[in-house]
PDB file of C-alpha atoms in Angstrom:
ATOM      1  CA  GLY A1070      14.510   5.442  -8.734  1.00 81.00           C
ATOM      2  CA  ASP A1071      10.873   6.715  -7.759  1.00 86.00           C
ATOM      3  CA  SER A1072      10.984   7.872  -3.978  1.00 91.00           C
ATOM      4  CA  VAL A1073       8.459   9.835  -1.958  1.00 94.00           C
ATOM      5  CA  THR A1074       9.435  12.575   1.139  1.00 95.00           C
ATOM      6  CA  GLN A1075       6.624  12.846   3.323  1.00 93.00           C
ATOM      7  CA  MET A1076       6.288  15.156   6.531  1.00 83.00           C
ATOM      8  CA  GLU A1077       7.506  13.017   9.515  1.00 81.00           C
ATOM      9  CA  GLY A1078       5.261  12.742  11.881  1.00 82.00           C
ATOM     10  CA  PRO A1079       3.843  12.117  14.806  1.00 93.00           C
ATOM     11  CA  VAL A1080       1.949  15.103  14.422  1.00 95.00           C
ATOM     12  CA  THR A1081      -0.961  15.954  17.344  1.00 96.00           C
ATOM     13  CA  LEU A1082      -3.806  18.163  17.175  1.00 96.00           C
ATOM     14  CA  SER A1083      -6.946  19.841  18.438  1.00 97.00           C
ATOM     15  CA  GLU A1084     -10.035  18.309  17.148  1.00 97.00           C
ATOM     16  CA  GLU A1085     -11.313  21.149  14.110  1.00 96.00           C
ATOM     17  CA  ALA A1086      -7.681  22.236  13.754  1.00 97.00           C
ATOM     18  CA  PHE A1087      -6.654  22.538  10.397  1.00 97.00           C
ATOM     19  CA  LEU A1088      -4.485  19.859   8.738  1.00 97.00           C
ATOM     20  CA  THR A1089      -1.736  19.959   6.668  1.00 97.00           C
ATOM     21  CA  ILE A1090       0.911  16.768   5.845  1.00 97.00           C
ATOM     22  CA  ASN A1091       3.623  17.897   3.202  1.00 97.00           C
ATOM     23  CA  CYS A1092       4.844  15.252   0.233  1.00 97.00           C
ATOM     24  CA  THR A1093       7.128  15.425  -2.121  1.00 97.00           C
ATOM     25  CA  TYR A1094       8.234  12.971  -4.833  1.00 95.00           C
ATOM     26  CA  THR A1095      10.576  12.038  -7.370  1.00 94.00           C
ATOM     27  CA  ALA A1096       9.685   9.965 -10.650  1.00 89.00           C
ATOM     28  CA  THR A1097      10.521   9.941 -14.116  1.00 82.00           C
ATOM     29  CA  GLY A1098       7.601   9.895 -15.842  1.00 78.00           C
ATOM     30  CA  TYR A1099       4.382  11.095 -15.203  1.00 81.00           C
ATOM     31  CA  PRO A1100       3.610   9.002 -12.068  1.00 89.00           C
ATOM     32  CA  SER A1101      -0.447   8.475 -10.418  1.00 90.00           C
ATOM     33  CA  LEU A1102      -0.434  10.319  -6.871  1.00 93.00           C
ATOM     34  CA  PHE A1103      -2.250   8.694  -3.638  1.00 94.00           C
ATOM     35  CA  TRP A1104      -2.799   9.190  -0.483  1.00 96.00           C
ATOM     36  CA  TYR A1105      -3.849   6.109   1.515  1.00 95.00           C
ATOM     37  CA  VAL A1106      -5.019   6.213   5.307  1.00 95.00           C
ATOM     38  CA  GLN A1107      -4.029   3.009   7.807  1.00 92.00           C
ATOM     39  CA  TYR A1108      -6.472   2.605  10.877  1.00 91.00           C
ATOM     40  CA  PRO A1109      -4.913   0.348  13.926  1.00 84.00           C
ATOM     41  CA  GLY A1110      -5.102  -3.049  12.943  1.00 79.00           C
ATOM     42  CA  GLU A1111      -6.129  -2.079   9.442  1.00 83.00           C
ATOM     43  CA  GLY A1112      -4.799  -2.462   6.133  1.00 85.00           C
ATOM     44  CA  LEU A1113      -4.217   0.242   3.887  1.00 89.00           C
ATOM     45  CA  GLN A1114      -7.222   1.919   2.430  1.00 91.00           C
ATOM     46  CA  LEU A1115      -7.029   4.313  -0.600  1.00 91.00           C
ATOM     47  CA  LEU A1116      -8.366   7.676   0.522  1.00 95.00           C
ATOM     48  CA  LEU A1117      -7.804  10.373  -2.735  1.00 95.00           C
ATOM     49  CA  LYS A1118      -5.895  10.286  -5.533  1.00 92.00           C
ATOM     50  CA  ALA A1119      -4.582  12.521  -8.458  1.00 93.00           C
ATOM     51  CA  THR A1120      -3.594  11.080 -11.819  1.00 88.00           C
ATOM     52  CA  LYS A1121      -2.178  14.295 -13.607  1.00 88.00           C
ATOM     53  CA  ALA A1122      -0.838  17.278 -12.904  1.00 91.00           C
ATOM     54  CA  ASP A1123      -3.450  19.873 -11.998  1.00 94.00           C
ATOM     55  CA  ASP A1124      -5.921  17.429 -10.715  1.00 94.00           C
ATOM     56  CA  LYS A1125      -7.336  17.467  -7.175  1.00 96.00           C
ATOM     57  CA  GLY A1126      -8.058  14.586  -5.354  1.00 95.00           C
ATOM     58  CA  SER A1127     -10.268  14.955  -2.634  1.00 96.00           C
ATOM     59  CA  ASN A1128     -12.592  12.493  -0.272  1.00 96.00           C
ATOM     60  CA  LYS A1129     -14.097  12.477   3.335  1.00 95.00           C
ATOM     61  CA  GLY A1130     -12.660  16.616   3.700  1.00 96.00           C
ATOM     62  CA  PHE A1131      -9.807  15.649   2.641  1.00 97.00           C
ATOM     63  CA  GLU A1132      -7.778  17.275  -0.328  1.00 98.00           C
ATOM     64  CA  ALA A1133      -4.330  17.539  -2.274  1.00 98.00           C
ATOM     65  CA  THR A1134      -3.293  18.525  -5.374  1.00 97.00           C
ATOM     66  CA  TYR A1135      -1.067  16.905  -8.207  1.00 96.00           C
ATOM     67  CA  ARG A1136       1.645  19.755  -8.355  1.00 96.00           C
ATOM     68  CA  LYS A1137       4.107  18.991 -11.116  1.00 93.00           C
ATOM     69  CA  GLU A1138       5.693  22.237 -10.749  1.00 94.00           C
ATOM     70  CA  THR A1139       6.845  22.052  -7.503  1.00 95.00           C
ATOM     71  CA  THR A1140       6.046  18.071  -7.694  1.00 95.00           C
ATOM     72  CA  SER A1141       4.024  18.122  -4.282  1.00 97.00           C
ATOM     73  CA  PHE A1142       1.120  16.401  -3.266  1.00 97.00           C
ATOM     74  CA  HIS A1143      -0.014  17.791   0.241  1.00 98.00           C
ATOM     75  CA  LEU A1144      -2.469  16.521   1.746  1.00 98.00           C
ATOM     76  CA  GLU A1145      -5.097  19.154   3.803  1.00 98.00           C
ATOM     77  CA  LYS A1146      -8.473  18.760   5.923  1.00 98.00           C
ATOM     78  CA  GLY A1147      -9.893  22.271   6.840  1.00 96.00           C
ATOM     79  CA  SER A1148     -11.217  20.798   9.853  1.00 96.00           C
ATOM     80  CA  VAL A1149      -9.608  17.612  11.672  1.00 97.00           C
ATOM     81  CA  GLN A1150     -12.119  15.218  13.646  1.00 97.00           C
ATOM     82  CA  VAL A1151     -11.331  12.266  16.620  1.00 96.00           C
ATOM     83  CA  SER A1152     -11.892   9.729  14.028  1.00 95.00           C
ATOM     84  CA  ASP A1153      -9.017  10.742  11.965  1.00 97.00           C
ATOM     85  CA  SER A1154      -6.676   9.598  14.102  1.00 96.00           C
ATOM     86  CA  ALA A1155      -4.850   7.155  11.779  1.00 96.00           C
ATOM     87  CA  VAL A1156      -1.155   6.735   9.814  1.00 94.00           C
ATOM     88  CA  TYR A1157      -1.466   8.522   6.554  1.00 96.00           C
ATOM     89  CA  PHE A1158       0.847   7.480   3.578  1.00 95.00           C
ATOM     90  CA  CYS A1159       1.854   9.009   0.706  1.00 96.00           C
ATOM     91  CA  ALA A1160       2.103   6.651  -2.988  1.00 94.00           C
ATOM     92  CA  LEU A1161       2.903   7.127  -6.329  1.00 92.00           C
ATOM     93  CA  SER A1162       2.812   4.715  -9.078  1.00 88.00           C
ATOM     94  CA  ASP A1163       5.100   4.054 -11.994  1.00 77.00           C
ATOM     95  CA  ARG A1164       3.231   3.925 -15.302  1.00 62.00           C
ATOM     96  CA  ASN A1165       4.821   0.466 -16.473  1.00 56.00           C
ATOM     97  CA  PHE A1166       2.592  -1.447 -18.404  1.00 49.00           C
ATOM     98  CA  GLY A1167       0.156  -3.032 -16.654  1.00 50.00           C
ATOM     99  CA  ASN A1168       1.825  -2.517 -13.639  1.00 58.00           C
ATOM    100  CA  GLU A1169       0.385  -0.096 -10.543  1.00 70.00           C
ATOM    101  CA  LYS A1170       3.004  -0.978  -7.735  1.00 81.00           C
ATOM    102  CA  LEU A1171       3.354   1.151  -5.387  1.00 88.00           C
ATOM    103  CA  THR A1172       6.144   3.357  -3.868  1.00 90.00           C
ATOM    104  CA  PHE A1173       5.017   4.192  -0.187  1.00 92.00           C
ATOM    105  CA  GLY A1174       6.709   7.927   1.878  1.00 93.00           C
ATOM    106  CA  THR A1175       7.567   6.735   5.285  1.00 91.00           C
ATOM    107  CA  GLY A1176       3.758   7.208   7.193  1.00 93.00           C
ATOM    108  CA  THR A1177       2.692  10.315   9.170  1.00 95.00           C
ATOM    109  CA  ARG A1178       0.993   9.198  12.428  1.00 95.00           C
ATOM    110  CA  LEU A1179      -2.044  11.959  13.160  1.00 96.00           C
ATOM    111  CA  THR A1180      -3.347  11.724  16.667  1.00 96.00           C
ATOM    112  CA  ILE A1181      -6.072  14.036  16.657  1.00 97.00           C
ATOM    113  CA  ILE A1182      -7.052  15.325  20.702  1.00 96.00           C
ATOM    114  CA  PRO A1183     -10.740  16.203  21.692  1.00 94.00           C
TER     115      PRO A1183
ATOM    116  CA  ALA B1334     -18.812  -4.691  -1.037  1.00 64.00           C
ATOM    117  CA  ALA B1335     -16.010  -7.678  -1.274  1.00 75.00           C
ATOM    118  CA  GLY B1336     -12.424  -6.804   0.064  1.00 89.00           C
ATOM    119  CA  VAL B1337      -9.559  -8.933  -0.445  1.00 94.00           C
ATOM    120  CA  ILE B1338      -8.565 -11.705   2.163  1.00 95.00           C
ATOM    121  CA  GLN B1339      -5.855 -12.714   3.920  1.00 97.00           C
ATOM    122  CA  SER B1340      -5.144 -15.253   5.520  1.00 97.00           C
ATOM    123  CA  PRO B1341      -4.203 -16.196   8.535  1.00 97.00           C
ATOM    124  CA  ARG B1342      -4.375 -12.466  10.333  1.00 94.00           C
ATOM    125  CA  HIS B1343      -1.850 -13.886  12.660  1.00 96.00           C
ATOM    126  CA  LEU B1344       0.834 -16.386  12.150  1.00 97.00           C
ATOM    127  CA  ILE B1345       3.972 -17.305  15.111  1.00 98.00           C
ATOM    128  CA  LYS B1346       6.887 -19.299  13.660  1.00 98.00           C
ATOM    129  CA  GLU B1347      10.286 -19.871  14.944  1.00 97.00           C
ATOM    130  CA  LYS B1348      13.456 -19.268  13.408  1.00 97.00           C
ATOM    131  CA  ARG B1349      13.820 -21.152  10.176  1.00 97.00           C
ATOM    132  CA  GLU B1350      10.679 -22.517  10.295  1.00 98.00           C
ATOM    133  CA  THR B1351       8.495 -22.342   6.948  1.00 98.00           C
ATOM    134  CA  ALA B1352       5.230 -20.396   6.383  1.00 98.00           C
ATOM    135  CA  THR B1353       2.893 -19.745   3.548  1.00 98.00           C
ATOM    136  CA  LEU B1354       0.340 -16.804   3.519  1.00 98.00           C
ATOM    137  CA  LYS B1355      -2.678 -16.260   1.305  1.00 98.00           C
ATOM    138  CA  CYS B1356      -4.461 -13.806   0.061  1.00 98.00           C
ATOM    139  CA  TYR B1357      -7.787 -14.031  -1.809  1.00 97.00           C
ATOM    140  CA  PRO B1358      -7.965 -10.748  -4.291  1.00 96.00           C
ATOM    141  CA  ILE B1359     -11.323  -9.353  -5.053  1.00 94.00           C
ATOM    142  CA  PRO B1360     -13.881 -10.799  -7.641  1.00 92.00           C
ATOM    143  CA  ARG B1361     -12.417  -9.964 -10.998  1.00 88.00           C
ATOM    144  CA  HIS B1362      -9.113  -8.475 -10.116  1.00 90.00           C
ATOM    145  CA  ASP B1363      -6.589  -9.794 -12.136  1.00 88.00           C
ATOM    146  CA  THR B1364      -3.195  -8.489 -10.815  1.00 90.00           C
ATOM    147  CA  VAL B1365      -2.328  -9.721  -7.013  1.00 94.00           C
ATOM    148  CA  TYR B1366       0.370  -7.438  -5.044  1.00 94.00           C
ATOM    149  CA  TRP B1367       2.853  -8.197  -1.794  1.00 96.00           C
ATOM    150  CA  TYR B1368       3.729  -5.928   0.372  1.00 95.00           C
ATOM    151  CA  GLN B1369       5.865  -6.381   3.451  1.00 96.00           C
ATOM    152  CA  GLN B1370       5.389  -3.192   6.348  1.00 92.00           C
ATOM    153  CA  GLY B1371       8.464  -3.307   8.946  1.00 92.00           C
ATOM    154  CA  PRO B1372       7.182  -1.754  12.671  1.00 87.00           C
ATOM    155  CA  GLY B1373       7.070   1.523  11.897  1.00 83.00           C
ATOM    156  CA  GLN B1374       7.948   1.053   8.511  1.00 87.00           C
ATOM    157  CA  ASP B1375       6.533   2.121   5.492  1.00 87.00           C
ATOM    158  CA  PRO B1376       5.570  -0.866   3.151  1.00 91.00           C
ATOM    159  CA  GLN B1377       7.325  -2.347   0.729  1.00 93.00           C
ATOM    160  CA  PHE B1378       6.828  -3.925  -2.446  1.00 92.00           C
ATOM    161  CA  LEU B1379       7.852  -7.652  -2.702  1.00 96.00           C
ATOM    162  CA  ILE B1380       6.085  -8.976  -6.165  1.00 95.00           C
ATOM    163  CA  SER B1381       3.255  -9.055  -8.164  1.00 93.00           C
ATOM    164  CA  PHE B1382       1.260 -11.359 -10.840  1.00 93.00           C
ATOM    165  CA  TYR B1383      -1.124 -10.723 -13.599  1.00 89.00           C
ATOM    166  CA  GLU B1384      -2.945 -13.182 -14.910  1.00 88.00           C
ATOM    167  CA  LYS B1385      -0.935 -15.950 -13.125  1.00 91.00           C
ATOM    168  CA  MET B1386       2.451 -14.715 -14.100  1.00 92.00           C
ATOM    169  CA  GLN B1387       4.773 -12.864 -12.392  1.00 92.00           C
ATOM    170  CA  SER B1388       4.553  -9.105 -13.061  1.00 87.00           C
ATOM    171  CA  ASP B1389       7.130  -7.533 -11.014  1.00 88.00           C
ATOM    172  CA  LYS B1390       9.810  -7.940  -8.613  1.00 91.00           C
ATOM    173  CA  GLY B1391      10.846  -5.728  -5.791  1.00 90.00           C
ATOM    174  CA  SER B1392      13.023  -6.497  -2.828  1.00 87.00           C
ATOM    175  CA  ILE B1393      11.402  -9.961  -1.876  1.00 93.00           C
ATOM    176  CA  PRO B1394      14.319 -12.401  -0.058  1.00 94.00           C
ATOM    177  CA  ASP B1395      15.663 -15.596  -2.363  1.00 95.00           C
ATOM    178  CA  ARG B1396      14.264 -17.115   0.476  1.00 97.00           C
ATOM    179  CA  PHE B1397      10.741 -16.233  -0.219  1.00 97.00           C
ATOM    180  CA  SER B1398       8.224 -17.526  -3.090  1.00 96.00           C
ATOM    181  CA  ALA B1399       5.224 -17.066  -4.462  1.00 97.00           C
ATOM    182  CA  GLN B1400       2.708 -17.790  -6.953  1.00 97.00           C
ATOM    183  CA  GLN B1401      -1.137 -16.940  -8.657  1.00 97.00           C
ATOM    184  CA  PHE B1402      -3.102 -19.877  -8.923  1.00 96.00           C
ATOM    185  CA  SER B1403      -6.134 -20.297 -11.881  1.00 94.00           C
ATOM    186  CA  ASP B1404      -8.697 -19.084  -9.453  1.00 94.00           C
ATOM    187  CA  TYR B1405      -6.348 -15.831  -8.951  1.00 94.00           C
ATOM    188  CA  HIS B1406      -5.927 -16.484  -5.438  1.00 96.00           C
ATOM    189  CA  SER B1407      -1.895 -16.026  -4.262  1.00 97.00           C
ATOM    190  CA  GLU B1408       0.220 -17.106  -1.761  1.00 98.00           C
ATOM    191  CA  LEU B1409       3.208 -16.479  -0.348  1.00 98.00           C
ATOM    192  CA  ASN B1410       6.026 -19.085   1.025  1.00 98.00           C
ATOM    193  CA  MET B1411       8.783 -17.984   3.383  1.00 97.00           C
ATOM    194  CA  SER B1412      11.410 -20.948   4.071  1.00 97.00           C
ATOM    195  CA  SER B1413      13.902 -20.740   6.706  1.00 97.00           C
ATOM    196  CA  LEU B1414      12.728 -17.898   9.047  1.00 98.00           C
ATOM    197  CA  GLU B1415      14.683 -15.157  10.511  1.00 97.00           C
ATOM    198  CA  LEU B1416      13.726 -12.603  13.050  1.00 97.00           C
ATOM    199  CA  GLY B1417      13.529 -10.117  10.751  1.00 96.00           C
ATOM    200  CA  ASP B1418      10.584 -11.378   8.894  1.00 97.00           C
ATOM    201  CA  SER B1419       8.425 -10.500  11.507  1.00 97.00           C
ATOM    202  CA  ALA B1420       6.303  -7.464   9.958  1.00 96.00           C
ATOM    203  CA  LEU B1421       3.011  -7.235   8.876  1.00 94.00           C
ATOM    204  CA  TYR B1422       2.570  -8.908   5.535  1.00 96.00           C
ATOM    205  CA  PHE B1423      -0.269  -7.046   2.849  1.00 95.00           C
ATOM    206  CA  CYS B1424      -1.680  -8.337  -0.268  1.00 96.00           C
ATOM    207  CA  ALA B1425      -3.435  -5.746  -2.715  1.00 94.00           C
ATOM    208  CA  SER B1426      -5.223  -6.622  -5.606  1.00 93.00           C
ATOM    209  CA  SER B1427      -6.064  -4.305  -8.898  1.00 88.00           C
ATOM    210  CA  ALA B1428      -7.695  -5.047 -12.170  1.00 85.00           C
ATOM    211  CA  ARG B1429      -7.034  -3.945 -16.111  1.00 74.00           C
ATOM    212  CA  LEU B1430      -8.546  -1.277 -16.990  1.00 66.00           C
ATOM    213  CA  GLY B1431     -10.053  -0.882 -20.810  1.00 61.00           C
ATOM    214  CA  THR B1432      -7.339  -2.062 -22.990  1.00 58.00           C
ATOM    215  CA  GLY B1433      -4.852  -2.975 -20.778  1.00 55.00           C
ATOM    216  CA  LEU B1434      -2.910  -0.213 -20.025  1.00 55.00           C
ATOM    217  CA  MET B1435      -3.923   0.942 -16.597  1.00 59.00           C
ATOM    218  CA  ASN B1436      -4.625  -0.797 -13.267  1.00 61.00           C
ATOM    219  CA  SER B1437      -7.115  -0.031 -11.455  1.00 70.00           C
ATOM    220  CA  PRO B1438      -6.489   1.684  -7.791  1.00 77.00           C
ATOM    221  CA  LEU B1439      -4.835  -1.009  -5.578  1.00 85.00           C
ATOM    222  CA  HIS B1440      -7.619  -2.613  -2.833  1.00 89.00           C
ATOM    223  CA  PHE B1441      -5.770  -3.988   0.551  1.00 91.00           C
ATOM    224  CA  GLY B1442      -6.264  -6.378   2.416  1.00 93.00           C
ATOM    225  CA  ASN B1443      -6.153  -6.222   6.373  1.00 91.00           C
ATOM    226  CA  GLY B1444      -2.625  -7.964   5.952  1.00 94.00           C
ATOM    227  CA  THR B1445      -1.491 -11.329   7.843  1.00 96.00           C
ATOM    228  CA  ARG B1446       1.214 -10.416  11.026  1.00 95.00           C
ATOM    229  CA  LEU B1447       3.815 -12.525  11.277  1.00 97.00           C
ATOM    230  CA  THR B1448       6.074 -12.802  14.230  1.00 97.00           C
ATOM    231  CA  VAL B1449       9.042 -15.176  13.986  1.00 97.00           C
ATOM    232  CA  THR B1450      10.341 -15.957  17.470  1.00 96.00           C
TER     233      THR B1450
END
């Protein structure tokens, strides 16, 4: 079945550092790929997405490129801020008709130190 | 903008009791999903509904049942609660796009934290 393997955390960085969180996937067909962010005490918020190979999703300075050849969707940000501290989930959705249920990775807790 | 509303935010129950969680999707969203997130775990898909019919089923225990009503809100009913049911339960909603072959991205509520003692 579908699965997502995500870089284990926790990850601690200094403010303005470069961030990479690795994510690889296994899926049949052509999944859509997502990054969700979860702030303390809150629900999951969609950060960015890509629906086909070579698509780049971007939002709030974060970027991820759908790489079909390496089955990867690594999250990057050039300069992180304290407010980026959260748990980040990589996810994929299969393309079953009318159903976009998500398969999540295990999440990476990111802490940014001032 | 309106978001997915879940109630209650927190719920404390004893073993063997029952619990009902409610979810109100974003207006005009016709698909609802339920996820369970254990402590330090990734969210696990439980069940989904489209137009009041069950559309998919994941790792939902037989002790749990759910339904979607005519106003598209959904309820997750949990019986014979066990300690291991303590978790954050998320509801998400989406809308069919165009010809109905794809859904919009999922929008999640803030979750209901269930504690079973």
